[in-house]
């Protein structure tokens, strides 16, 4: 059997109601209270010295008669940031604890299964420190097959968002110069204010539609990013950088959209003048 060294994501930390023994290292968790900051919906995650698994994945391991691991209850609480990002998320989890039945060929191995670089071995890696989490290939298959219903709904929603925003963008692009010329016309001539409004509307809607498409595509891509991927910045630095980039991009794109609006306005005006010249 192949074995994998696993380093699950850290979705938060130990809550204030956690009870641990202090007579050994790593300490034994007797009662786990897990405090969530974020969760990328992986089936398995950790916070030293314990591992937490979704109830759905735990049920799958029980059904497969997994050895080397037992499950216990987990109480959870969430940060304000988590509530803002995952307001509708339910948190059904179990504490996964390795037991002394773990041995070669079993599902879960080692006394204290913590590091997911997915290093692969053709046999049981005897020389690894007990701080590693080592899973058999059959367990990996069970965890990979476990998808939270909310995750599936998010993926479907992102796909629907891509389709909807594409229809929106295509509809705006079909608003041609001749169409805008017809819309700006009145019984007594052309309305110059309507020309400007239509040109600005097309430019801003076009930019907005494209940005929405990109946003939903990035959301889909995020599900493919491995949980072990990290960036060399702290969370506050990332938030500050995102805010600065958002403000800068807004003004840059607003400037470009205004230039595009003037381009559309010039084309409409030229089309009107061409029509007036032809009628004369």
C-alpha positions as a printed NumPy array, in Angstrom:
array([[  0.   ,   0.   ,   0.   ],
       [  1.134,   3.561,  -0.654],
       [  1.239,   6.06 ,   2.183],
       [  1.03 ,   9.834,   2.117],
       [  2.395,  12.431,   4.513],
       [ -0.432,  14.884,   5.089],
       [ -0.256,  18.484,   6.276],
       [ -3.867,  19.658,   6.551],
       [ -4.922,  23.283,   6.501],
       [ -5.261,  25.253,   9.723],
       [ -8.784,  26.653,   9.822],
       [ -8.549,  28.294,  13.23 ],
       [ -7.278,  27.256,  16.64 ],
       [ -8.106,  25.722,  19.981],
       [-11.025,  27.419,  21.697],
       [-11.105,  28.458,  25.335],
       [-13.181,  25.422,  26.339],
       [-10.61 ,  22.883,  25.106],
       [ -9.384,  20.463,  27.778],
       [ -5.952,  18.832,  27.354],
       [ -3.746,  16.616,  29.463],
       [ -0.301,  17.983,  30.295],
       [  1.493,  14.799,  31.35 ],
       [  2.959,  14.06 ,  27.903],
       [  3.968,  15.714,  24.664],
       [  2.162,  16.138,  22.364],
       [ -0.633,  16.7  ,  24.896],
       [ -3.743,  14.552,  24.648],
       [ -6.939,  16.448,  23.819],
       [ -9.725,  15.242,  26.086],
       [-12.349,  17.74 ,  24.946],
       [-11.976,  19.851,  21.815],
       [-13.413,  23.306,  21.268],
       [-12.354,  24.497,  17.8  ],
       [-12.459,  28.221,  17.004],
       [-12.872,  28.881,  13.267],
       [-11.274,  31.842,  11.49 ],
       [-11.745,  30.426,   7.999],
       [-12.396,  27.098,   6.321],
       [-11.707,  26.129,   2.71 ],
       [-13.959,  23.096,   3.079],
       [-11.239,  20.496,   3.22 ],
       [-12.391,  17.238,   4.785],
       [ -9.39 ,  17.193,   7.147],
       [ -7.688,  20.067,   8.973],
       [ -5.691,  20.592,  12.144],
       [ -4.621,  22.72 ,  15.033],
       [ -1.803,  21.354,  17.155],
       [ -2.064,  18.876,  18.768],
       [ -5.171,  17.5  ,  17.09 ],
       [ -6.896,  16.809,  13.794],
       [-10.494,  17.593,  12.908],
       [-12.464,  15.835,  10.198],
       [-15.868,  16.552,   8.687],
       [-18.65 ,  14.34 ,   9.95 ],
       [-19.302,  13.195,   6.387],
       [-15.703,  12.004,   5.981],
       [-15.738,  10.409,   9.441],
       [-18.87 ,   8.47 ,   8.504],
       [-17.125,   7.328,   5.315],
       [-14.11 ,   6.064,   7.276],
       [-16.364,   4.264,   9.753],
       [-18.258,   2.636,   6.9  ],
       [-14.95 ,   1.501,   5.399],
       [-13.943,   0.029,   8.785],
       [-10.903,   2.276,   9.102],
       [ -8.437,   1.202,  11.773],
       [ -5.891,   3.263,  13.633],
       [ -8.293,   6.114,  14.313],
       [-11.202,   6.857,  16.619],
       [-13.561,   9.817,  16.595],
       [-14.857,  12.101,  19.315],
       [-17.181,  15.087,  19.573],
       [-16.136,  18.647,  18.722],
       [-17.726,  21.895,  19.852],
       [-17.203,  24.86 ,  17.549],
       [-17.333,  28.63 ,  17.548],
       [-16.567,  31.145,  14.813],
       [-14.965,  34.553,  14.411],
       [-16.822,  37.582,  13.052],
       [-14.789,  37.296,   9.851],
       [-15.919,  33.691,   9.436],
       [-19.547,  34.706,   9.924],
       [-19.189,  37.372,   7.243],
       [-17.643,  34.954,   4.727],
       [-19.588,  31.78 ,   5.546],
       [-22.844,  32.93 ,   7.092],
       [-24.815,  29.885,   5.901],
       [-22.159,  27.257,   6.637],
       [-22.99 ,  24.439,   9.018],
       [-20.093,  22.955,  10.964],
       [-20.59 ,  19.192,  11.553],
       [-17.18 ,  17.846,  12.648],
       [-15.478,  15.115,  14.636],
       [-12.165,  14.983,  16.48 ],
       [ -9.942,  12.364,  14.796],
       [ -7.596,  10.634,  17.224],
       [ -5.042,   7.984,  16.281],
       [ -5.045,   4.887,  18.449],
       [ -2.526,   2.145,  19.056],
       [ -4.118,  -0.233,  16.558],
       [ -2.385,   1.597,  13.701],
       [ -0.006,  -0.691,  11.822],
       [  1.253,  -1.511,   8.325],
       [ -1.48 ,  -1.644,   5.716],
       [ -4.055,   0.171,   7.819],
       [ -5.931,   3.37 ,   7.135],
       [ -4.412,   5.715,   9.691],
       [ -0.966,   5.231,  11.116],
       [  1.23 ,   6.548,  13.911],
       [  0.438,   7.609,  17.438],
       [  0.061,  11.306,  16.706],
       [ -0.776,  11.591,  13.096],
       [  0.416,  16.907,  11.789],
       [  2.547,  17.592,   8.524],
       [ -0.1  ,  18.006,   3.128],
       [  3.112,  18.019,   1.126],
       [  1.788,  14.715,  -0.264],
       [  5.154,  12.965,  -0.184],
       [  4.549,   9.456,  -1.474],
       [  6.121,   6.214,  -0.29 ],
       [  5.749,   2.715,  -1.689],
       [  5.894,   1.28 ,   1.817],
       [  5.332,   2.368,   5.372],
       [  7.745,   5.238,   6.19 ],
       [  9.263,   3.833,   9.376],
       [ 11.659,   6.679,  10.148],
       [  9.193,   9.566,  10.277],
       [  8.683,  11.453,  13.498],
       [  5.41 ,  10.74 ,  15.328],
       [  4.383,  14.366,  14.716],
       [  3.536,  13.432,  11.126],
       [  0.094,  12.52 ,   9.835],
       [  0.403,   9.427,   7.645],
       [ -2.621,   8.193,   5.714],
       [ -3.033,   5.091,   3.62 ],
       [ -4.026,   5.527,  -0.019],
       [ -7.518,   4.172,   0.653],
       [ -8.099,   6.921,   3.206],
       [ -6.961,   9.53 ,   0.672],
       [ -9.568,   8.206,  -1.755],
       [-12.288,   8.531,   0.886],
       [-11.258,  12.085,   1.806],
       [-11.   ,  13.121,  -1.848],
       [-14.461,  11.719,  -2.522],
       [-15.933,  13.708,   0.355],
       [-17.447,  16.971,  -0.826],
       [-19.6  ,  19.121,   1.35 ],
       [-22.999,  19.937,  -0.157],
       [-22.302,  23.633,   0.402],
       [-19.097,  23.336,  -1.66 ],
       [-21.   ,  21.778,  -4.555],
       [-23.604,  24.544,  -4.352],
       [-20.844,  27.186,  -4.403],
       [-19.268,  25.633,  -7.501],
       [-22.641,  25.477,  -9.274],
       [-23.331,  29.092,  -8.231],
       [-19.961,  30.215,  -9.624],
       [-20.682,  28.432, -12.927],
       [-24.122,  30.062, -13.079],
       [-22.479,  33.418, -12.362],
       [-20.055,  32.96 , -15.262],
       [-22.91 ,  32.096, -17.63 ],
       [-25.115,  34.971, -16.441],
       [-22.356,  37.565, -16.635],
       [-21.386,  36.337, -20.112],
       [-24.975,  36.853, -21.293],
       [-24.912,  40.323, -19.72 ],
       [-21.62 ,  41.229, -21.423],
       [-22.68 ,  39.844, -24.8  ],
       [-25.964,  41.764, -24.581],
       [-24.103,  45.022, -23.943],
       [-21.704,  44.356, -26.824],
       [-24.675,  43.923, -29.166],
       [-25.696,  47.51 , -28.444],
       [-24.214,  48.831, -31.69 ],
       [-23.526,  52.39 , -32.814],
       [-26.58 ,  52.389, -35.083],
       [-28.766,  51.15 , -32.237],
       [-27.531,  53.902, -29.913],
       [-28.102,  56.422, -32.72 ],
       [-31.709,  55.272, -33.035],
       [-32.204,  55.423, -29.264],
       [-30.848,  58.975, -29.058],
       [-33.132,  60.251, -31.825],
       [-36.242,  62.371, -31.29 ],
       [-38.934,  63.768, -33.584],
       [-37.009,  67.011, -33.938],
       [-33.456,  65.642, -34.148],
       [-30.777,  64.021, -32.064],
       [-30.562,  64.428, -28.302],
       [-26.851,  65.076, -27.519],
       [-27.344,  64.303, -23.837],
       [-28.735,  60.868, -24.695],
       [-25.687,  60.141, -26.862],
       [-23.359,  60.763, -23.933],
       [-25.528,  58.729, -21.558],
       [-25.729,  55.725, -23.907],
       [-22.002,  55.795, -24.645],
       [-21.132,  55.925, -20.936],
       [-23.64 ,  53.203, -20.149],
       [-22.192,  50.815, -22.725],
       [-18.602,  51.423, -21.59 ],
       [-19.362,  50.942, -17.888],
       [-21.638,  47.939, -18.412],
       [-19.021,  46.354, -20.658],
       [-16.293,  46.809, -18.051],
       [-18.573,  45.658, -15.246],
       [-19.651,  42.53 , -17.118],
       [-16.078,  41.513, -17.913],
       [-14.994,  42.052, -14.291],
       [-17.892,  39.916, -13.034],
       [-16.91 ,  37.123, -15.445],
       [-13.315,  37.274, -14.191],
       [-14.485,  37.256, -10.552],
       [-16.554,  34.092, -10.983],
       [-13.753,  32.379, -12.927],
       [-11.313,  33.186, -10.107],
       [-13.803,  31.75 ,  -7.632],
       [-13.843,  28.491,  -9.605],
       [-10.037,  28.449,  -9.788],
       [ -9.844,  28.858,  -6.   ],
       [-11.336,  25.377,  -5.578],
       [ -8.339,  23.948,  -7.469],
       [ -5.688,  25.623,  -5.314],
       [ -4.179,  23.129,  -2.835],
       [ -4.735,  24.04 ,   0.819],
       [ -0.982,  23.825,   1.458],
       [ -0.329,  26.734,  -0.932],
       [  0.726,  29.802,   1.004],
       [  1.763,  33.377,   0.326],
       [  4.684,  35.045,   2.12 ],
       [  2.538,  37.714,   3.775],
       [  0.58 ,  37.943,   6.999],
       [ -3.217,  38.173,   6.976],
       [ -3.316,  41.938,   7.839],
       [ -0.773,  42.644,   5.083],
       [ -2.862,  40.716,   2.556],
       [ -6.036,  42.596,   3.527],
       [ -4.265,  45.968,   3.325],
       [ -2.69 ,  45.077,  -0.028],
       [ -6.066,  43.953,  -1.387],
       [ -7.687,  47.231,  -0.299],
       [ -4.938,  49.335,  -1.892],
       [ -5.044,  47.354,  -5.146],
       [ -8.852,  47.552,  -5.241],
       [ -8.83 ,  51.345,  -4.91 ],
       [ -6.051,  51.735,  -7.482],
       [ -7.72 ,  49.386,  -9.972],
       [-11.049,  51.155,  -9.56 ],
       [ -9.631,  54.543, -10.542],
       [ -7.558,  53.045, -13.368],
       [-10.512,  51.129, -14.809],
       [-12.814,  54.123, -14.314],
       [-10.398,  56.271, -16.32 ],
       [-10.192,  53.654, -19.081],
       [-13.987,  53.287, -19.153],
       [-14.36 ,  57.055, -19.565],
       [-11.948,  56.973, -22.493],
       [-13.93 ,  54.116, -24.001],
       [-17.173,  56.063, -23.471],
       [-15.725,  59.043, -25.365],
       [-14.692,  56.664, -28.14 ],
       [-18.256,  55.321, -28.406],
       [-19.662,  58.864, -28.26 ],
       [-17.375,  59.964, -31.093],
       [-18.451,  56.978, -33.197],
       [-22.138,  57.755, -32.607],
       [-21.616,  61.424, -33.51 ],
       [-19.704,  60.466, -36.661],
       [-22.47 ,  58.023, -37.592],
       [-25.091,  60.76 , -37.115],
       [-23.135,  63.248, -39.209],
       [-22.71 ,  60.654, -41.917],
       [-26.448,  60.046, -41.891],
       [-27.206,  63.773, -42.022],
       [-24.8  ,  64.203, -44.94 ],
       [-26.397,  61.346, -46.826],
       [-29.891,  62.725, -46.306],
       [-28.81 ,  66.14 , -47.621]])
